[in-house]
Short mmCIF file of C-alpha atoms and ligand atoms in Angstrom, two decimals:
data_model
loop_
_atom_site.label_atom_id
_atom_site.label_comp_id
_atom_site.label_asym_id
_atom_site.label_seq_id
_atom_site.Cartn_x
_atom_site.Cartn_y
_atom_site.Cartn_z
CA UNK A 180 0.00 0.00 0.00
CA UNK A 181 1.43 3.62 -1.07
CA UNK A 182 0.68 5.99 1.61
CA UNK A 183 0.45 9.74 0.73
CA UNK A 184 -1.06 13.58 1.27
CA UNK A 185 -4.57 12.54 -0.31
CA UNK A 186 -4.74 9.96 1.87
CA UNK A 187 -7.85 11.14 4.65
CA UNK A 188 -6.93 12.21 8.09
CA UNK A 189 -10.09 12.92 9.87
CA UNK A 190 -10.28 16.61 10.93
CA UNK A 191 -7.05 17.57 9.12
CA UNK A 192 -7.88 21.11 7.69
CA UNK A 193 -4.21 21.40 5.42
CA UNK A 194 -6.30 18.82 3.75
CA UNK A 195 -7.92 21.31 2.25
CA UNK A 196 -5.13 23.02 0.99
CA UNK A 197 -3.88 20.08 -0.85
CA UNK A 198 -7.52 19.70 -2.08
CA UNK A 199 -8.07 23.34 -3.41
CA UNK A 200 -4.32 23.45 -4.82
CA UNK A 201 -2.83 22.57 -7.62
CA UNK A 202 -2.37 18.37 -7.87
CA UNK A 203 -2.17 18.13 -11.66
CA UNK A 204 -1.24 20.16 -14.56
CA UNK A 205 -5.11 20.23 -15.53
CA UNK A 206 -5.49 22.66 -12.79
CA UNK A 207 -3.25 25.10 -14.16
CA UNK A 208 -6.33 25.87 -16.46
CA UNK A 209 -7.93 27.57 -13.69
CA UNK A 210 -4.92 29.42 -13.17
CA UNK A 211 -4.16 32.99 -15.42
CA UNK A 212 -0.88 31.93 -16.74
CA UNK A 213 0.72 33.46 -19.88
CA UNK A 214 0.38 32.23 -23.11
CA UNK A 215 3.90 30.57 -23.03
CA UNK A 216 3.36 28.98 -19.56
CA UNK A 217 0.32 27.75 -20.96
CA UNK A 218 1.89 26.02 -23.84
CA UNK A 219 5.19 24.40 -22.06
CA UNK A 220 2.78 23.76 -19.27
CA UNK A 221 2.01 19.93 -20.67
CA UNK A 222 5.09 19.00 -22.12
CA UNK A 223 7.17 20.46 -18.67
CA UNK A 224 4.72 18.28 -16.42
CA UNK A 225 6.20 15.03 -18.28
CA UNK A 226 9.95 15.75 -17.04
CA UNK A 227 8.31 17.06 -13.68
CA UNK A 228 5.02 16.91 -11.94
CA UNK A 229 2.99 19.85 -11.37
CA UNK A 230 1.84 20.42 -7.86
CA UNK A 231 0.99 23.51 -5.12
CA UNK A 232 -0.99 23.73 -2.35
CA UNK A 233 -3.42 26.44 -2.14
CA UNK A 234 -1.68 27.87 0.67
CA UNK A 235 1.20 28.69 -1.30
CA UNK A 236 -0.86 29.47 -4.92
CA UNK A 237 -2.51 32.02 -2.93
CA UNK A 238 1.22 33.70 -2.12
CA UNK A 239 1.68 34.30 -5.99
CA UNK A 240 0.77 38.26 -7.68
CA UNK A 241 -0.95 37.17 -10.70
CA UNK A 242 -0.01 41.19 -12.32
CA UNK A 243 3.49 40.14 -11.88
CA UNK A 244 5.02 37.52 -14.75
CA UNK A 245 8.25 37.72 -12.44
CA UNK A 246 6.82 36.59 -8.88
CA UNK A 247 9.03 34.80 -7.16
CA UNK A 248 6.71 31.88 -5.80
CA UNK A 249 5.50 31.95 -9.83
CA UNK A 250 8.74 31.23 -10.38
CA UNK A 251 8.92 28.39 -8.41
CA UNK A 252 6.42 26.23 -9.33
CA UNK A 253 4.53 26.93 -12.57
CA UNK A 254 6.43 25.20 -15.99
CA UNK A 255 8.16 28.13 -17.88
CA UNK A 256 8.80 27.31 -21.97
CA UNK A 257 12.53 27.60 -20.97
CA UNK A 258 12.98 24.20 -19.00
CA UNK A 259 12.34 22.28 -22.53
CA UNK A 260 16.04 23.08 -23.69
CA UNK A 261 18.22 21.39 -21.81
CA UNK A 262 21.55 22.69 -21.91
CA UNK A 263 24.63 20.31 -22.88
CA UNK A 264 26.45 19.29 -19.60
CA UNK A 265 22.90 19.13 -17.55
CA UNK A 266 22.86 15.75 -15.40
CA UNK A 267 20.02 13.36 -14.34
CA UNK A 268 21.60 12.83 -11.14
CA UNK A 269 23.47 16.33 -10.45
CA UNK A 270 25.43 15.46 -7.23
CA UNK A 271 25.88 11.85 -7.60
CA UNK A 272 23.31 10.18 -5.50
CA UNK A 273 22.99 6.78 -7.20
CA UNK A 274 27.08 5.90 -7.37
CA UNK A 275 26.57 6.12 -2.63
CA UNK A 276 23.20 4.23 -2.77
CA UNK A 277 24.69 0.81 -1.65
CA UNK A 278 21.01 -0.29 -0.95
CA UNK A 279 17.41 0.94 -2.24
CA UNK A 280 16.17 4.51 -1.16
CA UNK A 281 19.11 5.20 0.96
CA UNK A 282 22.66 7.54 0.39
CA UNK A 283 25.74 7.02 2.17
CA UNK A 284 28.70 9.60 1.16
CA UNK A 285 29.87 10.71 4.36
CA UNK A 286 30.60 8.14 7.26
CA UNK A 287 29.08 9.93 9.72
CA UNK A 288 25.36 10.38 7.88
CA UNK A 289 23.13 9.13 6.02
CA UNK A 290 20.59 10.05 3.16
CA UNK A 291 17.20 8.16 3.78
CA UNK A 292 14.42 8.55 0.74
CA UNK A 293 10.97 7.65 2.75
CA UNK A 294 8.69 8.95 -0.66
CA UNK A 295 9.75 9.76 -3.46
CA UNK A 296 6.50 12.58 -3.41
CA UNK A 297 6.41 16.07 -1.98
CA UNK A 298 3.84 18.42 -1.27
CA UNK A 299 4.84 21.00 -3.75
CA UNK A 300 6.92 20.10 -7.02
CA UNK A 301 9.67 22.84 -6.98
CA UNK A 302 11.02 23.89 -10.73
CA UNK A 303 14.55 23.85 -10.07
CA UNK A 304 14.61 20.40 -7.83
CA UNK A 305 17.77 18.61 -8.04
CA UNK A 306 16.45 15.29 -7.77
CA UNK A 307 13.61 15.96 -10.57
CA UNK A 308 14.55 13.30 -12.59
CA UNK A 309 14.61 10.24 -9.25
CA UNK A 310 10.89 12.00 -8.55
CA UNK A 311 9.73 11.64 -11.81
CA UNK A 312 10.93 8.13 -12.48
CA UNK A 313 10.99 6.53 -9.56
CA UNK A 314 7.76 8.48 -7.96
CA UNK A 315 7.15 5.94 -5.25
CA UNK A 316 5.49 6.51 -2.28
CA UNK A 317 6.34 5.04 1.28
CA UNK A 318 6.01 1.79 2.09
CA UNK A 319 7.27 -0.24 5.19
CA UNK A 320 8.87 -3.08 3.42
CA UNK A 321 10.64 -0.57 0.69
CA UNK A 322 13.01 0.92 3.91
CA UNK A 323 14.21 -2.40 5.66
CA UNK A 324 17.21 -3.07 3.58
CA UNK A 325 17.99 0.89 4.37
CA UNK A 326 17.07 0.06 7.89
CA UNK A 327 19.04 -2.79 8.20
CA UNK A 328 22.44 -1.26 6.32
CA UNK A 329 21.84 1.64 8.85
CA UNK A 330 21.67 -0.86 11.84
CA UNK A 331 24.88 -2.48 10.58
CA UNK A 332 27.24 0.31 10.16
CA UNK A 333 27.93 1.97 13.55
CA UNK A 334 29.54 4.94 12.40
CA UNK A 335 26.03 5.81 11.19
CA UNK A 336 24.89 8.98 13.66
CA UNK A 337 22.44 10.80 12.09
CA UNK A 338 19.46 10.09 9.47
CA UNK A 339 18.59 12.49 7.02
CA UNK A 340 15.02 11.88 5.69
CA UNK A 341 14.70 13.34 2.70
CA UNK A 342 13.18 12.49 -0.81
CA UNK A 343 10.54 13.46 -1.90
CA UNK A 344 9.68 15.34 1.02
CA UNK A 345 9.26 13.47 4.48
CA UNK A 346 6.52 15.29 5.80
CA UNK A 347 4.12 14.69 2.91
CA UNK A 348 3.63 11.41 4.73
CA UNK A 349 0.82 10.70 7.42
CA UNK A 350 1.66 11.23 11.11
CA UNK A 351 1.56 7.33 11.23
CA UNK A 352 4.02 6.93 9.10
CA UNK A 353 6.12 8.96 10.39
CA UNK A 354 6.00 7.93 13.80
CA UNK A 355 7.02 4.34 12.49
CA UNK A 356 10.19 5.81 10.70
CA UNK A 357 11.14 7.80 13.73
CA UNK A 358 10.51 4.78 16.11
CA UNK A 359 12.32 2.12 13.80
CA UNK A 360 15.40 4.94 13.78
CA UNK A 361 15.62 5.34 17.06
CA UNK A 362 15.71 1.86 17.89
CA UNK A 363 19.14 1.85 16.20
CA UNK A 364 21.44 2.36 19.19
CA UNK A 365 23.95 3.87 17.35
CA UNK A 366 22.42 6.89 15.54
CA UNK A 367 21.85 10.18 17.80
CA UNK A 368 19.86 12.65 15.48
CA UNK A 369 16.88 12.88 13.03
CA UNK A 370 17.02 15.13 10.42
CA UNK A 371 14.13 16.00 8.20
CA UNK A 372 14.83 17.84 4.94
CA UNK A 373 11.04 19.74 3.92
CA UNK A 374 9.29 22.23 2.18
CA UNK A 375 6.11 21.44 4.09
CA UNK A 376 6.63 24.04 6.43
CA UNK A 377 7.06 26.78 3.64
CA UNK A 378 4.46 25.33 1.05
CA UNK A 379 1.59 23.36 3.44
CA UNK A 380 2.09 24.92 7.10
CA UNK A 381 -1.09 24.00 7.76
CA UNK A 382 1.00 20.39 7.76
CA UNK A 383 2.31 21.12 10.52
CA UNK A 384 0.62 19.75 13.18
CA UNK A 385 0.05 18.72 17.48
CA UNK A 386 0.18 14.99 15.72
CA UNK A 387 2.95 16.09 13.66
CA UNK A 388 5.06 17.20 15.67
CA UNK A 389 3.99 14.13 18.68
CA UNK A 390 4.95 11.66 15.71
CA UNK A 391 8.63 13.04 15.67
CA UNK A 392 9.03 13.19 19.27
CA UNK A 393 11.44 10.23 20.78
CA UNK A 394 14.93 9.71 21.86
CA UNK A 395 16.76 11.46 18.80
CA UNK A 396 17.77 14.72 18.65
CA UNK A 397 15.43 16.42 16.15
CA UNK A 398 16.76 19.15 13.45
CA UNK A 399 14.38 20.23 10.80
CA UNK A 400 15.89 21.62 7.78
CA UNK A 401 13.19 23.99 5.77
CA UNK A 402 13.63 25.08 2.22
CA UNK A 403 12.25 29.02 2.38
CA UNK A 404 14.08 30.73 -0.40
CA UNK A 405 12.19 34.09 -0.75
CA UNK A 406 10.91 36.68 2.16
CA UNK A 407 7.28 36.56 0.76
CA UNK A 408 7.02 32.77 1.71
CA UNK A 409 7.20 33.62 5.46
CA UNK A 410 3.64 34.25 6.60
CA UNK A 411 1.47 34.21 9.45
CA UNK A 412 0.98 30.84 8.89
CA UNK A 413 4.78 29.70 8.23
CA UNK A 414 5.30 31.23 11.79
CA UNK A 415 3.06 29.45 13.71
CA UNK A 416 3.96 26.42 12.07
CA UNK A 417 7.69 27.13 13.01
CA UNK A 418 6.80 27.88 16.59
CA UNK A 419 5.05 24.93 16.77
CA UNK A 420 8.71 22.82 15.62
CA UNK A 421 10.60 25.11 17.79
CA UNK A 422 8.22 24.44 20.67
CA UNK A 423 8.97 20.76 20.36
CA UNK A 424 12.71 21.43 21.03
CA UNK A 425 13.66 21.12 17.28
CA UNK A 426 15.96 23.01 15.93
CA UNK A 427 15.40 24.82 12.62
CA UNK A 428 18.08 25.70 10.05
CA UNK A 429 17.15 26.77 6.23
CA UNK A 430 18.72 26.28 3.35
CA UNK A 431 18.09 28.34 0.17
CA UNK A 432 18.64 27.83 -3.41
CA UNK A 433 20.16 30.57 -5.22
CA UNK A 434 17.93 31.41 -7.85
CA UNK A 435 18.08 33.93 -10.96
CA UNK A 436 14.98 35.96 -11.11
CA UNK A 437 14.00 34.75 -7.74
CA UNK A 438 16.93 35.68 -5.00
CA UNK A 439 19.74 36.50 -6.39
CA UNK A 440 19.79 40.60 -5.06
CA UNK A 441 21.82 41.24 -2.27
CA UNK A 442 18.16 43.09 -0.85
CA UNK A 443 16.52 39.72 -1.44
CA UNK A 444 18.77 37.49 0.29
CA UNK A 445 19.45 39.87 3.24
CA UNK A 446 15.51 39.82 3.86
CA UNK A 447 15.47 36.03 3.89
CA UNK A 448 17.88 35.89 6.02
CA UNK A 449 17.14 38.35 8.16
CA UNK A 450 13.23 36.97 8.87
CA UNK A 451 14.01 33.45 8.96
CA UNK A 452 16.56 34.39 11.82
CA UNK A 453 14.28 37.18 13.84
CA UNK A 454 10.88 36.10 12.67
CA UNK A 455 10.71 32.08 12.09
CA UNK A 456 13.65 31.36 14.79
CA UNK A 457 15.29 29.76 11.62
CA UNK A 458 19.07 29.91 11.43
CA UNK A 459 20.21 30.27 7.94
CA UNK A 460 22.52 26.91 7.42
CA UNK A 461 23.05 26.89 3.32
CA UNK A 462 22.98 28.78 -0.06
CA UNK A 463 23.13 26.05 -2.61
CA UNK A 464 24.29 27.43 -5.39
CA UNK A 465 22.16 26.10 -8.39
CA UNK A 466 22.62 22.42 -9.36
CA UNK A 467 23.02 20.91 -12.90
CA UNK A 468 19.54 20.10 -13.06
CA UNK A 469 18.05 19.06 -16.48
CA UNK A 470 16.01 22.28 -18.01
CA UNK A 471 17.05 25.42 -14.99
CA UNK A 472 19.94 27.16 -17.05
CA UNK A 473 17.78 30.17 -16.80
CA UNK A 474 17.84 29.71 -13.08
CA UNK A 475 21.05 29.63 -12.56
CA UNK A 476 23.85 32.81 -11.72
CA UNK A 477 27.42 32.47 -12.39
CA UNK A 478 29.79 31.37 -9.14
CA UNK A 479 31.07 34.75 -9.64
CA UNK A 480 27.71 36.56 -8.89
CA UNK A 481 27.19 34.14 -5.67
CA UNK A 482 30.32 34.97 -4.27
CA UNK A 483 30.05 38.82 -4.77
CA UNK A 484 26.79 38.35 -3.06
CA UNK A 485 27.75 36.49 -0.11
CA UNK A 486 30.58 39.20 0.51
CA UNK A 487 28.09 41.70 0.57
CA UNK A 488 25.84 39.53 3.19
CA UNK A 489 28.65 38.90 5.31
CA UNK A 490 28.93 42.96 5.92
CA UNK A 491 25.46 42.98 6.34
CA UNK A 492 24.04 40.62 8.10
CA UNK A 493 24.83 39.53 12.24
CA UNK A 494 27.33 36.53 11.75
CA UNK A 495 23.96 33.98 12.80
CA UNK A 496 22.20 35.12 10.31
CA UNK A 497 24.44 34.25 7.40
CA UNK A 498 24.34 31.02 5.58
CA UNK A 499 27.20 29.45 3.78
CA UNK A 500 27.45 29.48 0.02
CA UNK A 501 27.86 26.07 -0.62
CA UNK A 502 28.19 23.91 -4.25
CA UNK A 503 27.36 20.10 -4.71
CA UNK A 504 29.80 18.70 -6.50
CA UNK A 505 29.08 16.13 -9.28
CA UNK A 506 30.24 12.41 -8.92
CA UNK A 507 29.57 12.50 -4.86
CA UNK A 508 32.40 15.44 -4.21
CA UNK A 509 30.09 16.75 -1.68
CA UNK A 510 29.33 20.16 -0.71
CA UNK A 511 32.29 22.55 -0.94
CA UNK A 512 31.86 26.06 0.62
CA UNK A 513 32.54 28.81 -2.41
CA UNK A 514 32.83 31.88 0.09
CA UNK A 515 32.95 34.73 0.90
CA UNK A 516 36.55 34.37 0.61
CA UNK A 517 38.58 37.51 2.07
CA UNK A 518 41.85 36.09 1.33
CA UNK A 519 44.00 38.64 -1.27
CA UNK A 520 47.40 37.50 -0.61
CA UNK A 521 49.03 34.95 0.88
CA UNK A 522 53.05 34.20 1.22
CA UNK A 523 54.21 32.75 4.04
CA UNK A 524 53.27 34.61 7.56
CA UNK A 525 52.07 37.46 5.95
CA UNK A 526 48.63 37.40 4.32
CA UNK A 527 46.63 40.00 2.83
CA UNK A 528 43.18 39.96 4.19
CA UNK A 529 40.38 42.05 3.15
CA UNK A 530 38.07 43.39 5.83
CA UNK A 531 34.26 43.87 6.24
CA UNK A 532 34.48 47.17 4.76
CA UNK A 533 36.44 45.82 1.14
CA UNK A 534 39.82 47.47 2.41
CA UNK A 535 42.67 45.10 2.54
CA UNK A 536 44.89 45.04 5.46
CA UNK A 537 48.02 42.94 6.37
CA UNK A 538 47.55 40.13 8.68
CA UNK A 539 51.11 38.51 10.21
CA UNK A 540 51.02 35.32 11.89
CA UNK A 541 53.12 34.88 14.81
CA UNK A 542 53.25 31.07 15.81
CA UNK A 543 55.04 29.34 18.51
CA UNK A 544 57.35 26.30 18.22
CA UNK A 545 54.81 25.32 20.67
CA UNK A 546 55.47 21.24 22.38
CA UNK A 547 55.04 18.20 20.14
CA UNK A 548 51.44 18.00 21.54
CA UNK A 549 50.09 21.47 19.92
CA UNK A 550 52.51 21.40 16.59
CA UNK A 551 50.75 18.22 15.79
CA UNK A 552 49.01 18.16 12.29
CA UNK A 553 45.63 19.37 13.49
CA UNK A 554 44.34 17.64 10.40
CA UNK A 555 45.99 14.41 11.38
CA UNK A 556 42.88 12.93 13.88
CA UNK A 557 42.98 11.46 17.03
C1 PLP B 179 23.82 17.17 1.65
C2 PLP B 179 24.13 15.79 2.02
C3 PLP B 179 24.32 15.43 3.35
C4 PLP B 179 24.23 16.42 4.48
O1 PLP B 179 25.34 17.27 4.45
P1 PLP B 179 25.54 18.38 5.57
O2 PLP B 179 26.72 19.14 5.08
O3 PLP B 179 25.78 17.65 6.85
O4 PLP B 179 24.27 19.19 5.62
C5 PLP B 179 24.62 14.12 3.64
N1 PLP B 179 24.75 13.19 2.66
C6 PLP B 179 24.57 13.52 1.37
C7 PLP B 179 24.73 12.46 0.33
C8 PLP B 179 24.26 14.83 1.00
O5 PLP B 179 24.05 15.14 -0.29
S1 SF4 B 180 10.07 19.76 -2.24
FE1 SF4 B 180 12.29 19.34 -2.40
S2 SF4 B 180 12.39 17.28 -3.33
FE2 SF4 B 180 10.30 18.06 -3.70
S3 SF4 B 180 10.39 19.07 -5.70
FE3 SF4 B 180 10.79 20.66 -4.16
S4 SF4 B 180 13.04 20.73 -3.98
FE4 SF4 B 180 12.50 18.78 -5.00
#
C-alpha cells in the first residue's frame, strides 16, 4: 500500500489546501498563466510533476510575470532546452546508494528517501529526474534493507530523511520511521529535509510534531528561499517545531529571477533568523539540473553576493554558500573568501568594509602535543 497527502486524516484542515491546490497540470487551467506557460505547461509536467498547495498558490501576484513563488512552481517554456552538460543525477546520488532509497557519502550520515513525493513540485529540484521516475510513495517493506544497512554500520549517527519530502507522509508513518530509527542504538539525530513548512504549514501539526518526538535529537531543515514565503501561517507552524525542542536551520537555493539581489537574500535571512527562529545553514548554489539554465547565476555573482551579506548581516544570520559537487564530491563552501594574498606569515586579508589590510602570523614552536598536524585525527 502507497501511503500519501490525499490519503484522509479525519479533521485535518491542510487537507484542504492540498484539495483546493494545484495536484495536476489540468489545474493550471484555472490558473491565469501566460500564453507561453500555458503552452510548455504539458510538455514540462512530463519531465516534472505539477503540484501547489493552495496555501502557497494564494502567495503568488498574478499582475506580476516575475513573482518569485511563480517562479517556483509553474512550468516556464525555458525548462524544454536542456543545456549540454545538464545531469540526471546532479550530485551523484545513485554511485553512494549501496542499498534501495538510501545515500551514504559521508561516514558519519546518512541520506534516507521515505517517498519519493512532496507536497509542492519545486522547478529547479535537483532530484527531478529520481521524482519523476521513480515516484514511489512510502512503504514499510521498501526501507528495511535501508534500515538494516543503517543498523549495521555503527559509524552511522544521524538520518537524514529526505526524498521526496518526508513530511508529505501521514503522522503514522512517520512515527514508524522515527521509532524504527531510534531503535538503532547507534544513531543520535533525526534530520528531516522539507518544504512542508514553507508550502503546506497547515501540515504542521500537534500529531505532527507528537509523531517526531522520541529519543533522537530532532533538526528540521526547511527550504524558504524568498521573504514573501514567510507568513502568518509559516510562523506558527515554526513555533510549533521550535516548541517541540527542534531546531530549525534553512537552506536556500540561489535562484536567478527569484533571490539573487543582495536586498533579497538579506531579507530572507534576516526573517528566517528574527521572525521564524530559523538559522540560515546553506545557499546552494544552483545544481546541474536538467532544463534550470535560466535559473542559474554564475559562481562569480554568488560569491560577490555572499561578501556583501557577510557585511550585512549579524554573523547567525548568514548562511554558507555552498556547491554540490558532481560524482559525490560533496558540498564545498565557495565563500565569501577575504583572502588577497598569501606568502608565508604574511597574508593580505580584506576586511568587512572591502579594504585590505596585512595580517602577520606569529606562531610558537609550541610542544610536540600542539605542533601536531591538526588535520591528522585522534
Ligand atoms: C547534503 C548531504 C548530506 C548532508 O550534508 P551536511 O553538510 O551535513 O548538511 C549528507 N549526505 C549527502 C549524500 C548529501 O548530499
Ligand atoms: S520539495 Fe524538495 S524534493 Fe520536492 S520538488 Fe521541491 S526541492 Fe524537489
Amino acid at each position: 500500500m502507497t501511503e500519501t497527502l490525499t490519503q484522509n486524516e479525519p479533521d485535518a484542515a491542510w487537507q484542504d489546501d492540498v484539495r483546493q491546490g494545484v495536484r495536476h497540470v489540468r489545474d493550471l487551467d484555472r490558473l491565469p498563466l501566460s500564453s507561453g506557460e500555458r503552452a510548455a505547461a504539458q510538455e514540462a509536467a512530463a519531465h516534472h510533476k505539477v503540484r501547489a498547495p493552495k496555501a502557497y498558490l494564494d502567495l503568488i501576484d498574478w499582475n506580476d510575470p516575475a513573482d518569485p513563488i511563480r517562479a517556483q512552481i509553474i512550468p516556464s517554456p525555458a525548462e524544454l532546452d536542456a543545456a549540454e552538460g545538464e545531469l540526471d543525477d546532479p550530485i551523484g546520488d545513485h554511485a553512494f546508494s549501496p542499498v534501495p532509497r538510501l545515500t551514504h557519502r559521508h561516514a558519519d550520515r546518512v541520506l534516507l528517501f521515505p517517498t519519493y513525493q512532496c507536497a509542492v513540485y519545486c522547478r529547479f529540484c535537483f532530484r527531478k529526474e529520481s521524482l519523476t521516475s521513480i515516484g514511489r510513495g512510502y512503504t514499510r517493506a521498501a526501507l528495511e534493507p535501508a534500515l538494516a544497512y543503517i543498523a549495521a554500520h555503527p559509524e552511522i549517527r544521524e538520518v537524514i530523511l529526505t526524498g521526496g519530502d518526508p513530511l508529505s507522509l501521514p503522522d503514522a508513518a512517520l512515527a514508524e520511521i522515527r521509532a524504527r530509527v531510534e531503535a538503532i542504538a547507534h544513531v543520535r539525530l533525526l534530520r528531516i529535509h522539507t518544504r512542508v513548512p514553507v508550502a503546506l504549514p497547515s501540515r504542521i501539526t500537534p500529531g505532527l510534531v507528537e509523531a517526531l518526538q522520541g529519543r533522537l535529537m530532532v533538526t528540521v531543515v526547511t527550504h524558504f528561499n524568498h521573504a514573501r514565503e514567510i507568513t502568518p501561517a509559516t510562523e506558527t507552524a515554526c513555533r510549533l517545531l521550535r516548541q517541540a525542542g527542534f531546531v530549525l536551520l534553512n537552506q536556500s537555493v540561489l535562484l536567478k529571477g527569484v533571490n539573487d539581489s543582495v536586498e533579497a537574500l538579506e531579507e530572507l535571512c534576516r526573517e528566517l533568523m528574527y521572525r521564524l527562529g530559523v538559522k540560515p545553514y546553506y545557499l546552494h548554489h544552483g545544481d546541474l539540473a536538467r532544463g534550470m539554465a535560466h535559473r542559474r547565476t554564475t559562481i562569480a555573482q554568488g560569491q560577490a553576493l555572499v561578501e556583501a551579506l557577510r557585511a550585512r548581516l549579524s554573523g547567525i544570520c548568514n548562511p554558507v554558500y555552498v556547491i554540490d559537487l558532481p560524482e559525490g564530491g560533496g558540498k564545498v563552501p565557495l565563500g565569501p573568501c577575504h583572502v588577497e594574498a598569501h606568502d608565508g606569515e604574511h597574508w593580505r586579508l580584506r576586511g568587512l568594509d572591502g579594504e585590505a589590510r596585512d595580517y602577520r602570523e606569529i606562531v610558537g614552536a609550541g610542544d610536540n602535543r600542539s605542533s601536531k598536524d591538526p588535520t591528522a585525527g585522534s
